[in-house]
Amino acid sequence: MASIRDRLNNLARDYAIAWSSGDHNSVASFFAADGQISMNRAEPLKGRAAIAEMARGFQSDFPDLELRCDMMRWAGPHAIFVWTFEGHHTKTGNLVVTRGWEEWDLTEDHKVLSSQGWFDVEDMQRQIDGG
């Protein structure tokens, strides 16, 4: 049986691979059926269909999107997934590199029940615009 460290490190690795795969449903599959995600204190998106649609939007805007796991930390059912997002914007062709993190509450079977994410939206837009 894998240790909790191995299971959560594999979860982080596989979540990053799902984002990089272009398969928005794969991203949503990491969430509990009633899971939710909120970025930068926005209204949370609830349920796998809404999460898949959000992922589809990012994957459409950045077809070569690569998400890398920079660090994973956890305590009990809580985890922090620190990431780097990189890709070329579809409309401008500009390379965008953004760093951020997600704070997860996990179910017993290691599905994301709640994710609070953070990244610098203004810096991301500046890079999209070529500034």
PDB file of C-alpha atoms in Angstrom:
ATOM      1  CA  MET A   1       0.000   0.000   0.000  1.00  0.00           C
ATOM      2  CA  ALA A   2       1.338   3.423  -0.978  1.00  0.00           C
ATOM      3  CA  SER A   3       2.141   5.926   1.739  1.00  0.00           C
ATOM      4  CA  ILE A   4       0.079   9.109   2.083  1.00  0.00           C
ATOM      5  CA  ARG A   5       3.122  11.005   0.772  1.00  0.00           C
ATOM      6  CA  ASP A   6       3.214   8.868  -2.378  1.00  0.00           C
ATOM      7  CA  ARG A   7      -0.559   9.072  -2.900  1.00  0.00           C
ATOM      8  CA  LEU A   8      -0.652  12.871  -2.607  1.00  0.00           C
ATOM      9  CA  ASN A   9       2.480  13.415  -4.670  1.00  0.00           C
ATOM     10  CA  ASN A  10       0.948  11.173  -7.350  1.00  0.00           C
ATOM     11  CA  LEU A  11      -2.305  13.145  -7.097  1.00  0.00           C
ATOM     12  CA  ALA A  12      -0.421  16.406  -7.690  1.00  0.00           C
ATOM     13  CA  ARG A  13       1.569  14.926 -10.581  1.00  0.00           C
ATOM     14  CA  ASP A  14      -1.511  13.441 -12.233  1.00  0.00           C
ATOM     15  CA  TYR A  15      -3.538  16.658 -11.773  1.00  0.00           C
ATOM     16  CA  ALA A  16      -0.790  18.630 -13.548  1.00  0.00           C
ATOM     17  CA  ILE A  17      -0.703  16.023 -16.332  1.00  0.00           C
ATOM     18  CA  ALA A  18      -4.488  16.289 -16.728  1.00  0.00           C
ATOM     19  CA  TRP A  19      -4.283  20.067 -17.147  1.00  0.00           C
ATOM     20  CA  SER A  20      -1.464  19.655 -19.686  1.00  0.00           C
ATOM     21  CA  SER A  21      -3.315  16.936 -21.622  1.00  0.00           C
ATOM     22  CA  GLY A  22      -5.997  19.194 -23.086  1.00  0.00           C
ATOM     23  CA  ASP A  23      -8.694  16.910 -21.657  1.00  0.00           C
ATOM     24  CA  HIS A  24     -10.963  19.160 -19.593  1.00  0.00           C
ATOM     25  CA  ASN A  25     -13.022  16.205 -18.322  1.00  0.00           C
ATOM     26  CA  SER A  26      -9.839  14.641 -16.970  1.00  0.00           C
ATOM     27  CA  VAL A  27      -9.219  17.805 -14.920  1.00  0.00           C
ATOM     28  CA  ALA A  28     -12.763  17.674 -13.537  1.00  0.00           C
ATOM     29  CA  SER A  29     -12.346  14.004 -12.595  1.00  0.00           C
ATOM     30  CA  PHE A  30      -9.958  15.014  -9.795  1.00  0.00           C
ATOM     31  CA  PHE A  31     -12.855  16.731  -8.015  1.00  0.00           C
ATOM     32  CA  ALA A  32     -15.599  15.176  -5.935  1.00  0.00           C
ATOM     33  CA  ALA A  33     -18.974  15.128  -7.714  1.00  0.00           C
ATOM     34  CA  ASP A  34     -20.010  18.150  -5.634  1.00  0.00           C
ATOM     35  CA  GLY A  35     -16.513  19.657  -5.622  1.00  0.00           C
ATOM     36  CA  GLN A  36     -15.852  23.300  -6.227  1.00  0.00           C
ATOM     37  CA  ILE A  37     -13.069  25.657  -7.272  1.00  0.00           C
ATOM     38  CA  SER A  38     -12.602  29.368  -6.809  1.00  0.00           C
ATOM     39  CA  MET A  39      -9.720  31.434  -8.146  1.00  0.00           C
ATOM     40  CA  ASN A  40      -8.736  34.695  -6.445  1.00  0.00           C
ATOM     41  CA  ARG A  41     -11.899  34.754  -4.314  1.00  0.00           C
ATOM     42  CA  ALA A  42     -14.220  34.632  -7.313  1.00  0.00           C
ATOM     43  CA  GLU A  43     -17.614  32.981  -6.959  1.00  0.00           C
ATOM     44  CA  PRO A  44     -16.932  29.222  -6.764  1.00  0.00           C
ATOM     45  CA  LEU A  45     -17.660  26.978  -9.714  1.00  0.00           C
ATOM     46  CA  LYS A  46     -19.546  23.971  -8.370  1.00  0.00           C
ATOM     47  CA  GLY A  47     -19.693  20.451  -9.765  1.00  0.00           C
ATOM     48  CA  ARG A  48     -17.601  18.593 -12.304  1.00  0.00           C
ATOM     49  CA  ALA A  49     -19.435  20.031 -15.344  1.00  0.00           C
ATOM     50  CA  ALA A  50     -18.643  23.625 -14.309  1.00  0.00           C
ATOM     51  CA  ILE A  51     -15.050  22.714 -13.471  1.00  0.00           C
ATOM     52  CA  ALA A  52     -14.643  20.943 -16.828  1.00  0.00           C
ATOM     53  CA  GLU A  53     -15.965  24.026 -18.622  1.00  0.00           C
ATOM     54  CA  MET A  54     -13.479  26.269 -16.795  1.00  0.00           C
ATOM     55  CA  ALA A  55     -10.621  23.928 -17.705  1.00  0.00           C
ATOM     56  CA  ARG A  56     -11.835  23.803 -21.327  1.00  0.00           C
ATOM     57  CA  GLY A  57     -11.636  27.597 -21.470  1.00  0.00           C
ATOM     58  CA  PHE A  58      -8.027  27.675 -20.259  1.00  0.00           C
ATOM     59  CA  GLN A  59      -7.071  24.785 -22.545  1.00  0.00           C
ATOM     60  CA  SER A  60      -8.696  26.560 -25.502  1.00  0.00           C
ATOM     61  CA  ASP A  61      -6.957  29.861 -24.733  1.00  0.00           C
ATOM     62  CA  PHE A  62      -3.616  28.065 -24.267  1.00  0.00           C
ATOM     63  CA  PRO A  63      -3.607  24.967 -26.508  1.00  0.00           C
ATOM     64  CA  ASP A  64      -0.006  24.118 -25.531  1.00  0.00           C
ATOM     65  CA  LEU A  65      -0.716  24.685 -21.835  1.00  0.00           C
ATOM     66  CA  GLU A  66       1.703  22.978 -19.487  1.00  0.00           C
ATOM     67  CA  LEU A  67       1.024  22.905 -15.772  1.00  0.00           C
ATOM     68  CA  ARG A  68       3.871  21.818 -13.539  1.00  0.00           C
ATOM     69  CA  CYS A  69       3.709  20.888  -9.881  1.00  0.00           C
ATOM     70  CA  ASP A  70       6.375  22.896  -8.051  1.00  0.00           C
ATOM     71  CA  MET A  71       5.530  21.703  -4.566  1.00  0.00           C
ATOM     72  CA  MET A  72       2.926  19.724  -2.647  1.00  0.00           C
ATOM     73  CA  ARG A  73       2.279  20.034   1.086  1.00  0.00           C
ATOM     74  CA  TRP A  74      -0.468  18.522   3.191  1.00  0.00           C
ATOM     75  CA  ALA A  75      -1.771  18.153   6.719  1.00  0.00           C
ATOM     76  CA  GLY A  76      -4.604  15.718   7.228  1.00  0.00           C
ATOM     77  CA  PRO A  77      -7.307  16.353   4.598  1.00  0.00           C
ATOM     78  CA  HIS A  78      -5.812  19.711   3.578  1.00  0.00           C
ATOM     79  CA  ALA A  79      -3.185  20.218   0.882  1.00  0.00           C
ATOM     80  CA  ILE A  80      -1.413  22.983  -1.001  1.00  0.00           C
ATOM     81  CA  PHE A  81      -0.606  22.406  -4.673  1.00  0.00           C
ATOM     82  CA  VAL A  82       1.954  24.982  -5.887  1.00  0.00           C
ATOM     83  CA  TRP A  83       2.161  25.256  -9.669  1.00  0.00           C
ATOM     84  CA  THR A  84       3.640  26.967 -12.709  1.00  0.00           C
ATOM     85  CA  PHE A  85       1.401  27.494 -15.745  1.00  0.00           C
ATOM     86  CA  GLU A  86       3.033  28.023 -19.153  1.00  0.00           C
ATOM     87  CA  GLY A  87       1.622  28.310 -22.634  1.00  0.00           C
ATOM     88  CA  HIS A  88       1.138  30.456 -25.712  1.00  0.00           C
ATOM     89  CA  HIS A  89      -2.074  32.458 -25.887  1.00  0.00           C
ATOM     90  CA  THR A  90      -4.230  31.476 -28.880  1.00  0.00           C
ATOM     91  CA  LYS A  91      -5.040  35.021 -30.063  1.00  0.00           C
ATOM     92  CA  THR A  92      -1.762  36.847 -29.386  1.00  0.00           C
ATOM     93  CA  GLY A  93       0.727  33.984 -29.651  1.00  0.00           C
ATOM     94  CA  ASN A  94       2.511  35.404 -26.602  1.00  0.00           C
ATOM     95  CA  LEU A  95       4.145  33.076 -24.116  1.00  0.00           C
ATOM     96  CA  VAL A  96       2.594  33.323 -20.667  1.00  0.00           C
ATOM     97  CA  VAL A  97       4.276  31.992 -17.528  1.00  0.00           C
ATOM     98  CA  THR A  98       2.237  32.326 -14.341  1.00  0.00           C
ATOM     99  CA  ARG A  99       2.809  30.911 -10.901  1.00  0.00           C
ATOM    100  CA  GLY A 100       0.205  30.222  -8.261  1.00  0.00           C
ATOM    101  CA  TRP A 101      -1.251  27.695  -5.890  1.00  0.00           C
ATOM    102  CA  GLU A 102      -4.419  25.936  -4.889  1.00  0.00           C
ATOM    103  CA  GLU A 103      -5.454  25.166  -1.323  1.00  0.00           C
ATOM    104  CA  TRP A 104      -7.380  21.909  -1.322  1.00  0.00           C
ATOM    105  CA  ASP A 105      -9.780  20.244   1.072  1.00  0.00           C
ATOM    106  CA  LEU A 106      -9.752  16.550   0.180  1.00  0.00           C
ATOM    107  CA  THR A 107     -12.236  13.740   0.603  1.00  0.00           C
ATOM    108  CA  GLU A 108     -11.192  10.440   2.204  1.00  0.00           C
ATOM    109  CA  ASP A 109     -10.557   8.995  -1.278  1.00  0.00           C
ATOM    110  CA  HIS A 110      -8.382  12.008  -2.230  1.00  0.00           C
ATOM    111  CA  LYS A 111     -10.812  13.848  -4.465  1.00  0.00           C
ATOM    112  CA  VAL A 112     -10.762  17.645  -4.281  1.00  0.00           C
ATOM    113  CA  LEU A 113     -13.839  18.788  -2.396  1.00  0.00           C
ATOM    114  CA  SER A 114     -12.862  22.455  -2.396  1.00  0.00           C
ATOM    115  CA  SER A 115     -10.060  24.366  -4.098  1.00  0.00           C
ATOM    116  CA  GLN A 116      -9.155  27.981  -3.362  1.00  0.00           C
ATOM    117  CA  GLY A 117      -6.660  29.094  -5.994  1.00  0.00           C
ATOM    118  CA  TRP A 118      -4.456  32.137  -6.296  1.00  0.00           C
ATOM    119  CA  PHE A 119      -2.477  33.715  -9.139  1.00  0.00           C
ATOM    120  CA  ASP A 120      -1.652  37.235 -10.397  1.00  0.00           C
ATOM    121  CA  VAL A 121      -4.373  37.977 -12.968  1.00  0.00           C
ATOM    122  CA  GLU A 122      -2.913  41.389 -13.893  1.00  0.00           C
ATOM    123  CA  ASP A 123       0.505  39.912 -14.630  1.00  0.00           C
ATOM    124  CA  MET A 124      -1.088  37.153 -16.699  1.00  0.00           C
ATOM    125  CA  GLN A 125      -3.050  39.715 -18.747  1.00  0.00           C
ATOM    126  CA  ARG A 126       0.097  41.835 -19.223  1.00  0.00           C
ATOM    127  CA  GLN A 127       1.882  38.794 -20.655  1.00  0.00           C
ATOM    128  CA  ILE A 128      -1.076  37.949 -22.909  1.00  0.00           C
ATOM    129  CA  ASP A 129      -1.013  41.527 -24.224  1.00  0.00           C
ATOM    130  CA  GLY A 130       2.747  41.369 -24.779  1.00  0.00           C
ATOM    131  CA  GLY A 131       3.756  43.893 -22.121  1.00  0.00           C
TER     132      GLY A 131
END
